[in-house]
Short mmCIF file of C-alpha atoms in Angstrom, two decimals:
data_model
loop_
_atom_site.label_atom_id
_atom_site.label_comp_id
_atom_site.label_asym_id
_atom_site.label_seq_id
_atom_site.Cartn_x
_atom_site.Cartn_y
_atom_site.Cartn_z
CA MET A 1 -17.11 -39.80 -42.89
CA ASP A 2 -20.34 -40.01 -44.99
CA ARG A 3 -22.85 -42.83 -43.90
CA ALA A 4 -25.98 -43.89 -45.82
CA ILE A 5 -29.34 -43.03 -44.43
CA VAL A 6 -32.15 -45.72 -44.77
CA TYR A 7 -35.84 -45.77 -43.30
CA ALA A 8 -37.93 -48.76 -41.86
CA GLY A 9 -40.54 -49.77 -44.77
CA ALA A 10 -38.84 -48.29 -47.53
CA ILE A 11 -37.60 -50.21 -50.47
CA PRO A 12 -33.78 -50.78 -50.43
CA MET A 13 -32.07 -49.33 -53.85
CA ASP A 14 -28.79 -50.97 -55.27
CA THR A 15 -27.38 -47.66 -55.02
CA ASP A 16 -27.55 -47.72 -50.98
CA MET A 17 -24.93 -50.48 -50.91
CA LEU A 18 -22.96 -49.14 -53.45
CA ARG A 19 -22.90 -45.88 -51.76
CA VAL A 20 -21.87 -47.49 -48.51
CA GLY A 21 -18.97 -48.78 -50.07
CA ARG A 22 -17.84 -45.49 -51.48
CA TYR A 23 -18.20 -43.86 -48.23
CA VAL A 24 -15.95 -46.61 -46.66
CA LYS A 25 -13.57 -46.14 -49.32
CA ASP A 26 -13.64 -42.35 -49.08
CA GLY A 27 -13.13 -42.30 -45.13
CA LEU A 28 -10.23 -45.04 -45.26
CA GLY A 29 -8.80 -43.20 -47.85
CA ARG A 30 -8.82 -39.83 -46.07
CA LEU A 31 -7.44 -41.56 -43.29
CA ALA A 32 -4.46 -42.91 -45.03
CA GLU A 33 -3.59 -39.47 -46.35
CA MET A 34 -3.82 -38.02 -42.67
CA LEU A 35 -1.18 -41.07 -41.70
CA PHE A 36 1.01 -40.99 -44.92
CA GLY A 37 0.35 -37.69 -46.55
CA VAL A 38 -1.38 -37.02 -49.52
CA GLY A 39 0.10 -38.87 -52.74
CA ALA A 40 2.18 -41.33 -50.45
CA MET A 41 3.00 -44.57 -51.02
CA ALA A 42 3.06 -47.58 -48.25
CA ALA A 43 3.32 -51.21 -48.40
CA SER A 44 2.97 -53.83 -45.68
CA GLY A 45 4.08 -57.67 -45.70
CA LEU A 46 4.84 -58.55 -49.28
CA ASP A 47 8.10 -60.52 -48.53
CA CYS A 48 10.68 -61.10 -51.26
CA SER A 49 12.12 -64.50 -51.24
CA VAL A 50 14.77 -65.29 -53.68
CA SER A 51 15.20 -68.69 -55.62
CA SER A 52 18.56 -70.34 -55.12
CA THR A 53 18.00 -72.65 -58.20
CA GLY A 54 16.88 -69.91 -60.51
CA LEU A 55 16.21 -66.22 -61.70
CA SER A 56 13.03 -65.52 -59.84
CA VAL A 57 11.63 -64.29 -56.71
CA THR A 58 8.77 -64.91 -54.96
CA ILE A 59 6.41 -62.08 -53.15
CA GLY A 60 4.26 -62.86 -50.25
CA ALA A 61 0.85 -61.79 -49.34
CA GLY A 62 0.67 -58.02 -48.22
CA SER A 63 -1.02 -54.77 -48.99
CA ILE A 64 -0.27 -51.45 -50.70
CA LEU A 65 -1.85 -48.20 -50.07
CA ALA A 66 -1.39 -45.66 -53.17
CA PRO A 67 -3.00 -42.85 -55.07
CA GLY A 68 -5.98 -43.81 -57.49
CA VAL A 69 -9.37 -42.92 -57.99
CA MET A 70 -12.71 -43.33 -56.37
CA ASP A 71 -14.20 -45.85 -59.26
CA ALA A 72 -12.03 -45.61 -62.55
CA ALA A 73 -15.41 -47.30 -64.14
CA ASP A 74 -19.26 -47.39 -63.55
CA ILE A 75 -19.79 -49.74 -60.53
CA GLY A 76 -23.02 -51.95 -60.44
CA GLY A 77 -25.43 -51.27 -63.75
CA ALA A 78 -28.14 -53.68 -65.05
CA GLY A 79 -30.60 -50.41 -64.93
CA GLY A 80 -28.81 -48.58 -61.89
CA GLY A 81 -25.63 -48.60 -60.31
CA LEU A 82 -23.23 -45.30 -59.77
CA PRO A 83 -21.18 -43.97 -62.52
CA ALA A 84 -17.54 -43.60 -62.47
CA ASP A 85 -16.15 -41.34 -60.14
CA PRO A 86 -12.79 -39.97 -61.08
CA THR A 87 -12.28 -38.42 -57.55
CA ALA A 88 -8.53 -38.85 -56.33
CA ILE A 89 -7.91 -40.73 -53.29
CA ALA A 90 -5.64 -43.16 -51.29
CA VAL A 91 -6.51 -46.54 -52.35
CA GLN A 92 -5.73 -50.12 -50.50
CA TYR A 93 -4.92 -52.85 -53.03
CA VAL A 94 -4.36 -56.60 -51.35
CA ASN A 95 -2.09 -59.54 -52.60
CA ASP A 96 -3.69 -62.54 -51.06
CA ALA A 97 -1.33 -65.17 -52.32
CA PRO A 98 2.45 -65.72 -53.10
CA GLN A 99 3.54 -64.68 -56.72
CA VAL A 100 6.50 -65.77 -58.27
CA VAL A 101 8.36 -63.08 -60.42
CA SER A 102 10.98 -63.93 -63.00
CA MET A 103 13.97 -61.66 -63.53
CA PRO A 104 14.57 -59.91 -66.93
CA ALA A 105 18.01 -61.08 -67.24
CA ALA A 106 21.41 -61.57 -65.52
CA GLY A 107 23.89 -58.74 -65.28
CA VAL A 108 21.27 -56.28 -64.81
CA THR A 109 19.98 -53.89 -61.71
CA CYS A 110 16.36 -54.20 -61.68
CA THR A 111 13.46 -53.44 -59.82
CA ILE A 112 10.35 -55.25 -58.61
CA TYR A 113 7.22 -53.38 -59.24
CA ALA A 114 3.57 -53.79 -58.23
CA LEU A 115 0.98 -52.96 -61.02
CA CYS A 116 -2.00 -52.12 -58.81
CA ALA A 117 -5.43 -51.66 -60.24
CA GLU A 118 -9.21 -52.32 -59.38
CA SER A 119 -11.00 -55.14 -61.29
CA ASP A 120 -14.73 -56.39 -61.15
CA VAL A 121 -14.64 -60.20 -60.04
CA ASP A 122 -16.54 -63.18 -58.51
CA GLU A 123 -18.91 -63.77 -60.94
CA THR A 124 -21.96 -65.10 -59.74
CA VAL A 125 -25.51 -65.82 -61.37
CA LEU A 126 -27.82 -64.03 -59.33
CA PRO A 127 -31.37 -64.32 -58.38
CA PHE A 128 -33.29 -61.37 -59.56
CA PHE A 129 -36.97 -60.27 -58.70
CA ASN A 130 -39.67 -61.78 -60.95
CA VAL A 131 -42.47 -59.35 -61.61
CA ASP A 132 -44.67 -61.86 -63.43
CA ASP A 133 -44.07 -64.58 -60.88
CA PRO A 134 -42.99 -63.07 -57.77
CA ASP A 135 -42.66 -66.47 -56.11
CA ARG A 136 -40.38 -67.51 -58.36
CA THR A 137 -37.03 -65.63 -59.12
CA LEU A 138 -35.21 -65.32 -62.21
CA ALA A 139 -31.80 -66.63 -62.77
CA GLY A 140 -29.68 -63.92 -63.72
CA LEU A 141 -30.71 -60.35 -65.45
CA GLY A 142 -33.74 -61.53 -67.71
CA ASN A 143 -33.40 -65.00 -66.70
CA ASN A 144 -30.26 -65.04 -69.00
CA GLY A 145 -28.45 -67.32 -66.55
CA ALA A 146 -25.49 -65.29 -67.28
CA GLY A 147 -23.08 -64.42 -64.16
CA LEU A 148 -22.17 -60.93 -63.00
CA PRO A 149 -19.26 -59.61 -61.11
CA THR A 150 -20.04 -59.56 -57.15
CA ARG A 151 -16.98 -57.71 -56.05
CA ARG A 152 -14.50 -54.94 -57.13
CA GLN A 153 -11.25 -56.02 -56.15
CA GLY A 154 -8.25 -53.66 -55.69
CA GLY A 155 -5.39 -56.23 -56.73
CA MET A 156 -2.05 -56.20 -57.62
CA GLN A 157 0.42 -58.19 -60.07
CA PHE A 158 4.14 -58.04 -60.18
CA VAL A 159 7.02 -57.54 -62.83
CA ALA A 160 10.67 -57.19 -62.37
CA ALA A 161 12.15 -54.56 -65.12
CA THR A 162 14.72 -52.06 -65.56
CA ALA A 163 12.51 -49.19 -66.05
CA PRO A 164 9.25 -48.18 -64.54
CA PRO A 165 6.34 -50.05 -66.47
CA ALA A 166 3.28 -48.22 -67.59
CA ALA A 167 0.53 -47.98 -64.93
CA PRO A 168 -2.38 -49.77 -65.73
CA ALA A 169 -5.94 -48.12 -66.42
CA GLY A 170 -7.16 -46.20 -63.05
CA GLY A 171 -4.18 -47.78 -61.03
CA THR A 172 -0.71 -47.12 -60.22
CA VAL A 173 2.80 -48.48 -60.28
CA VAL A 174 4.60 -48.69 -56.81
CA PRO A 175 8.32 -49.94 -56.44
CA LEU A 176 9.26 -52.60 -54.04
CA TYR A 177 12.28 -53.86 -54.02
CA THR A 178 15.89 -53.46 -56.24
CA LEU A 179 18.06 -56.53 -57.12
CA THR A 180 21.81 -56.24 -58.55
CA ILE A 181 21.86 -59.27 -60.30
CA LEU A 182 25.75 -60.40 -61.23
CA ALA A 183 26.69 -61.45 -65.10
CA ASN A 184 26.36 -65.14 -66.07
CA ALA A 185 24.02 -65.73 -62.74
CA ARG A 186 22.05 -68.89 -62.91
CA SER A 187 20.46 -68.35 -59.81
CA LEU A 188 19.94 -65.54 -57.21
CA ALA A 189 21.50 -67.37 -54.31
CA GLY A 190 23.25 -64.55 -52.07
CA VAL A 191 21.34 -61.70 -53.51
CA VAL A 192 19.85 -59.39 -51.03
CA PRO A 193 16.81 -57.39 -52.03
CA VAL A 194 16.85 -53.86 -51.03
CA PRO A 195 13.38 -52.86 -49.97
CA GLY A 196 12.14 -49.43 -51.64
CA LYS A 197 10.91 -46.39 -49.48
CA VAL A 198 7.17 -47.78 -49.45
CA PHE A 199 7.80 -50.09 -46.42
CA TRP A 200 7.35 -47.80 -43.70
CA PRO A 201 7.82 -48.63 -39.97
CA THR A 202 4.55 -49.54 -38.31
CA ILE A 203 2.94 -47.46 -35.34
CA PRO A 204 3.84 -50.44 -32.83
CA GLU A 205 7.48 -50.26 -34.12
CA LEU A 206 7.66 -46.48 -33.60
CA ALA A 207 6.01 -46.84 -30.33
CA THR A 208 8.71 -49.30 -29.07
CA LEU A 209 12.43 -49.67 -29.26
CA THR A 210 12.18 -51.37 -32.83
CA THR A 211 13.58 -47.93 -34.49
CA LEU A 212 16.11 -47.46 -31.96
CA ARG A 213 17.57 -51.13 -32.32
CA ALA A 214 17.71 -50.80 -36.08
CA ALA A 215 19.54 -47.60 -35.61
CA THR A 216 22.12 -49.16 -33.47
CA ALA A 217 22.85 -52.23 -35.15
CA PRO A 218 26.32 -53.11 -36.54
CA MET A 219 27.02 -51.52 -39.82
CA ALA A 220 26.11 -53.32 -43.01
CA LEU A 221 28.64 -54.44 -45.46
CA MET A 222 28.26 -53.49 -49.21
CA ASP A 223 31.40 -54.79 -51.44
CA VAL A 224 29.56 -54.73 -54.70
CA GLY A 225 28.15 -51.33 -56.55
CA GLY A 226 24.89 -50.68 -56.28
CA THR A 227 22.01 -48.27 -54.73
CA LEU A 228 21.05 -47.78 -51.34
CA ASN A 229 17.33 -46.80 -50.66
CA VAL A 230 16.71 -44.45 -47.76
CA PRO A 231 14.31 -45.87 -45.33
CA ALA A 232 11.27 -43.65 -44.60
CA TRP A 233 12.24 -43.25 -41.05
CA ALA A 234 15.74 -42.17 -41.63
CA SER A 235 17.37 -38.73 -41.42
CA ARG A 236 20.81 -39.57 -41.70
CA VAL A 237 23.46 -42.41 -42.84
CA GLU A 238 26.59 -43.10 -41.35
CA LEU A 239 29.22 -44.29 -44.24
CA ARG A 240 32.72 -45.97 -44.16
CA ALA A 241 34.57 -46.24 -47.63
CA ILE A 242 37.50 -48.16 -48.09
CA GLY A 243 39.34 -48.38 -51.32
CA GLY A 244 40.95 -50.95 -53.21
CA GLY A 245 44.35 -52.33 -52.40
CA GLY A 246 47.23 -52.14 -54.48
CA GLY A 247 48.98 -55.12 -56.42
CA GLY A 248 52.49 -56.42 -55.57
CA SER A 249 55.33 -56.03 -57.55
CA THR A 250 56.79 -58.92 -59.96
CA SER A 251 60.29 -59.95 -60.17
CA ASN A 252 62.28 -61.47 -63.03
CA ALA A 253 65.73 -62.16 -62.11
CA ALA A 254 66.84 -65.65 -60.28
CA THR A 255 69.70 -64.08 -57.96
CA PRO A 256 69.75 -60.26 -56.36
CA THR A 257 72.83 -59.54 -58.35
CA GLY A 258 71.18 -60.44 -61.51
CA GLY A 259 68.58 -57.78 -61.26
CA SER A 260 64.92 -57.52 -60.20
CA PHE A 261 65.01 -59.93 -57.68
CA SER A 262 62.72 -59.09 -54.90
CA GLY A 263 59.31 -57.20 -55.62
CA SER A 264 57.73 -54.85 -53.16
CA GLY A 265 54.31 -54.95 -51.61
CA GLY A 266 51.20 -52.83 -52.50
CA GLY A 267 49.74 -50.00 -50.41
CA SER A 268 46.19 -50.39 -48.84
CA GLY A 269 43.20 -48.24 -49.89
CA GLY A 270 42.08 -45.24 -48.07
CA ASP A 271 39.79 -45.11 -45.42
CA ALA A 272 37.02 -42.29 -45.11
CA TRP A 273 34.37 -42.31 -42.44
CA GLY A 274 31.55 -39.70 -41.81
CA VAL A 275 27.79 -39.28 -40.74
CA TYR A 276 25.46 -37.38 -43.34
CA ASP A 277 21.79 -36.17 -43.78
CA VAL A 278 19.42 -37.74 -45.88
CA SER A 279 15.76 -38.18 -47.07
CA ALA A 280 13.43 -40.65 -48.45
CA ALA A 281 12.10 -37.94 -50.29
CA THR A 282 15.15 -37.03 -52.43
CA PRO A 283 14.99 -39.43 -55.32
CA GLY A 284 17.71 -41.94 -56.61
CA GLY A 285 18.99 -43.08 -53.31
CA LEU A 286 22.63 -43.60 -52.17
CA ASP A 287 25.06 -44.37 -55.38
CA VAL A 288 27.89 -46.84 -54.22
CA THR A 289 30.87 -47.46 -56.34
CA VAL A 290 33.39 -50.05 -54.98
CA GLY A 291 36.88 -50.25 -55.87
CA ALA A 292 38.38 -53.26 -57.28
CA GLY A 293 41.54 -54.43 -55.70
CA GLY A 294 44.51 -54.05 -57.79
CA ALA A 295 46.29 -56.56 -60.30
CA ALA A 296 50.19 -56.85 -59.91
CA LEU A 297 51.41 -54.09 -60.44
CA ALA A 298 48.04 -52.30 -60.82
CA THR A 299 46.45 -49.30 -58.35
CA GLY A 300 43.36 -50.26 -56.43
CA GLY A 301 40.08 -49.03 -57.54
CA THR A 302 38.43 -45.90 -55.57
CA THR A 303 35.36 -46.44 -53.77
CA LEU A 304 32.72 -43.72 -53.37
CA VAL A 305 29.31 -42.90 -52.53
CA SER A 306 27.24 -40.36 -53.93
CA TYR A 307 23.72 -38.63 -52.88
CA GLY A 308 21.51 -36.34 -55.16
CA GLY A 309 24.58 -35.97 -57.79
CA GLN A 310 27.16 -34.92 -55.35
CA THR A 311 30.01 -37.14 -53.81
CA LEU A 312 29.67 -37.56 -50.09
CA LEU A 313 33.00 -39.42 -49.37
CA GLN A 314 35.76 -41.25 -51.09
CA ALA A 315 38.61 -43.56 -50.45
CA ALA A 316 41.22 -43.71 -53.35
CA GLY A 317 43.12 -47.25 -54.03
CA GLY A 318 46.55 -48.16 -52.78
CA ALA A 319 49.55 -47.52 -55.09
CA PRO A 320 51.18 -51.11 -56.43
CA GLY A 321 54.60 -51.83 -55.49
CA SER A 322 56.96 -51.39 -58.22
CA PHE A 323 60.64 -51.37 -59.38
CA PHE A 324 61.99 -47.78 -59.66
CA SER A 325 65.55 -49.33 -61.10
CA SER A 326 66.44 -52.85 -61.77
CA GLN A 327 67.67 -53.78 -58.50
CA GLY A 328 65.34 -51.05 -56.26
CA SER A 329 61.59 -51.69 -55.37
CA ALA A 330 59.73 -49.38 -53.23
CA GLY A 331 56.60 -50.34 -51.47
CA GLY A 332 53.20 -48.58 -52.95
CA GLY A 333 51.93 -45.87 -51.00
CA GLY A 334 48.34 -46.13 -49.41
CA GLY A 335 45.38 -44.25 -51.04
CA ALA A 336 44.22 -40.84 -49.70
CA ALA A 337 40.59 -40.42 -48.57
CA SER A 338 38.30 -37.17 -48.36
CA GLY A 339 34.69 -36.06 -47.56
CA GLY A 340 34.65 -38.10 -44.01
CA THR A 341 33.20 -36.19 -41.29
CA ILE A 342 34.74 -38.54 -38.47
CA TRP A 343 38.20 -39.01 -40.26
CA ASN A 344 39.95 -39.48 -43.42
CA LEU A 345 42.91 -41.53 -43.38
CA SER A 346 45.23 -42.34 -46.19
CA GLY A 347 46.07 -46.29 -46.40
CA GLY A 348 49.18 -47.71 -45.58
CA TRP A 349 52.55 -48.18 -47.16
CA GLY A 350 53.51 -51.60 -49.05
CA GLY A 351 56.94 -53.26 -47.60
CA ASP A 352 59.87 -52.48 -49.67
CA GLY A 353 61.49 -55.30 -51.93
CA GLN A 354 64.99 -54.96 -53.23
CA SER A 355 67.69 -52.23 -52.96
CA GLY A 356 70.84 -53.46 -54.75
CA GLU A 357 71.85 -56.57 -53.45
CA SER A 358 69.89 -56.64 -50.51
CA THR A 359 66.34 -57.85 -50.08
CA PHE A 360 63.57 -56.95 -47.85
CA ALA A 361 60.12 -58.52 -46.94
CA GLY A 362 58.01 -57.04 -49.69
CA TYR A 363 54.62 -57.48 -47.98
CA GLY A 364 51.66 -55.92 -48.83
CA ALA A 365 49.91 -53.07 -46.35
CA ASP A 366 47.28 -54.30 -44.17
CA GLY A 367 44.11 -52.81 -44.63
CA PRO A 368 41.61 -51.80 -41.63
CA TRP A 369 41.13 -55.38 -40.78
CA GLY A 370 44.67 -56.89 -41.61
CA GLY A 371 44.65 -59.21 -45.01
CA GLY A 372 48.01 -57.86 -46.33
CA GLY A 373 49.41 -60.43 -48.89
CA ARG A 374 53.09 -61.69 -47.79
CA CYS A 375 55.69 -61.73 -50.26
CA GLY A 376 56.26 -65.19 -51.77
CA ALA A 377 59.00 -67.23 -54.10
CA ASP A 378 57.67 -67.62 -57.71
CA ALA A 379 54.13 -65.38 -56.79
CA GLY A 380 53.76 -62.79 -54.31
CA MET A 381 50.50 -63.50 -52.43
CA PRO A 382 47.15 -61.77 -52.90
CA ALA A 383 45.48 -60.03 -49.88
CA THR A 384 42.87 -61.48 -47.92
CA LYS A 385 40.94 -58.82 -46.84
CA TYR A 386 38.78 -55.19 -47.89
CA GLY A 387 41.13 -52.63 -48.81
CA ALA A 388 44.54 -54.79 -48.14
CA GLY A 389 47.58 -54.61 -50.63
CA GLY A 390 49.42 -58.01 -52.46
CA GLY A 391 52.39 -59.15 -51.89
CA GLY A 392 55.82 -58.62 -53.73
CA ALA A 393 57.16 -61.75 -55.58
CA TYR A 394 60.68 -62.84 -55.47
CA ALA A 395 63.05 -65.55 -57.21
CA VAL A 396 62.22 -66.96 -60.33
CA SER A 397 63.30 -70.32 -61.82
CA ALA A 398 65.55 -68.71 -64.38
CA THR A 399 66.52 -64.79 -65.04
CA GLY A 400 63.74 -63.37 -67.50
CA ALA A 401 60.97 -65.54 -66.07
CA VAL A 402 58.36 -63.45 -64.50
CA SER A 403 57.40 -64.01 -61.00
CA PRO A 404 54.04 -62.23 -60.64
CA GLY A 405 53.14 -60.01 -57.63
CA GLY A 406 49.89 -60.64 -55.72
CA ALA A 407 46.81 -59.19 -56.00
CA GLY A 408 45.18 -56.40 -53.65
CA TYR A 409 41.76 -56.89 -51.83
CA ARG A 410 39.01 -54.94 -53.11
CA GLY A 411 37.36 -52.29 -51.22
CA CYS A 412 33.79 -51.82 -49.61
CA VAL A 413 31.20 -49.57 -47.81
CA LEU A 414 30.06 -49.91 -44.39
CA TYR A 415 26.48 -48.14 -43.76
CA ARG A 416 24.07 -47.51 -41.22
CA PHE A 417 20.69 -45.47 -41.42
CA LEU A 418 20.08 -43.42 -38.47
CA PRO A 419 16.80 -41.72 -37.19
#
């Protein structure tokens, strides 16, 4: 690390202090590159708190290390100073106070970006040496009473957008959090900001059991599609995908002899489970699609997770209960599963409904946690837990009326990142 040399009795120059600042910035920048790698970005603090009353978040105090330059503009001046220096170096940017960031709209997935740049601030009217009267100082340069900036600040502003904004002059743009906002949302209540790859574990965290605890924590649940960013410390991810449950069958007869009296239940979604290699350096993260529950007589949606453009695992939705004849109703089959490295389990069958003048309990198939919809008079009951099938309907007020089957329950993805 360079250091300035001064001598007793020598007249100090403005560039002496300015060079000290550059040497310190250079030394800290090179140390940061040793720790994180050349060109890396790292963030500390900057907590993201969502608003429960509006479409905004608050970003707390914190700092960022990101690629920058020594000085994009001249520093100092007024007859001295140092010229701009475009040497690339890791630069620290600081946010001292919370900032409120408004979301662009509802119904979008957006990212909160930090716009990092240096600017000259803290203007002050400085005393200058008076050659004509050394006992009296001048108020500002040439006694003009005007202020001059006294600090070059590395700061940041925040913006939420669906695409990266342009970088400020001499600065950089750092993605911090991703948020998925439901259509017609009036607040961000229930929205969980997903931190980006810039939030690295600290040395104390790595030196203790913090990372181990994170890796052995219960799997997290995701029941809405979106993107999972890979933490900087992770090398693997454990995933379990559950497909959506199929819907139950409808009925339209008042008695078993009148026709379609008792509908069958929907099948449950498939179940795929595995562990996969990942890297924070791979762009895009993990793309998650969650299968919807099937409405009456409809198949449940497929749940899948893809990474780097390739599908890792997927679980198809359960088939609906249906009438194969006017007096015959078979339960829906379970969805298939593929890609799992631990298991690939097909979903369960829904209960049969009517067979001739006999009727059976057309219950929906249970998902991994139960919840199959029961058969019901005038309407099949909807499923109540992930991947379960809807119940079949039996009995109507009059032949020709429709008693709808119950809806299947949506699928989900369970995930946990591992060292």
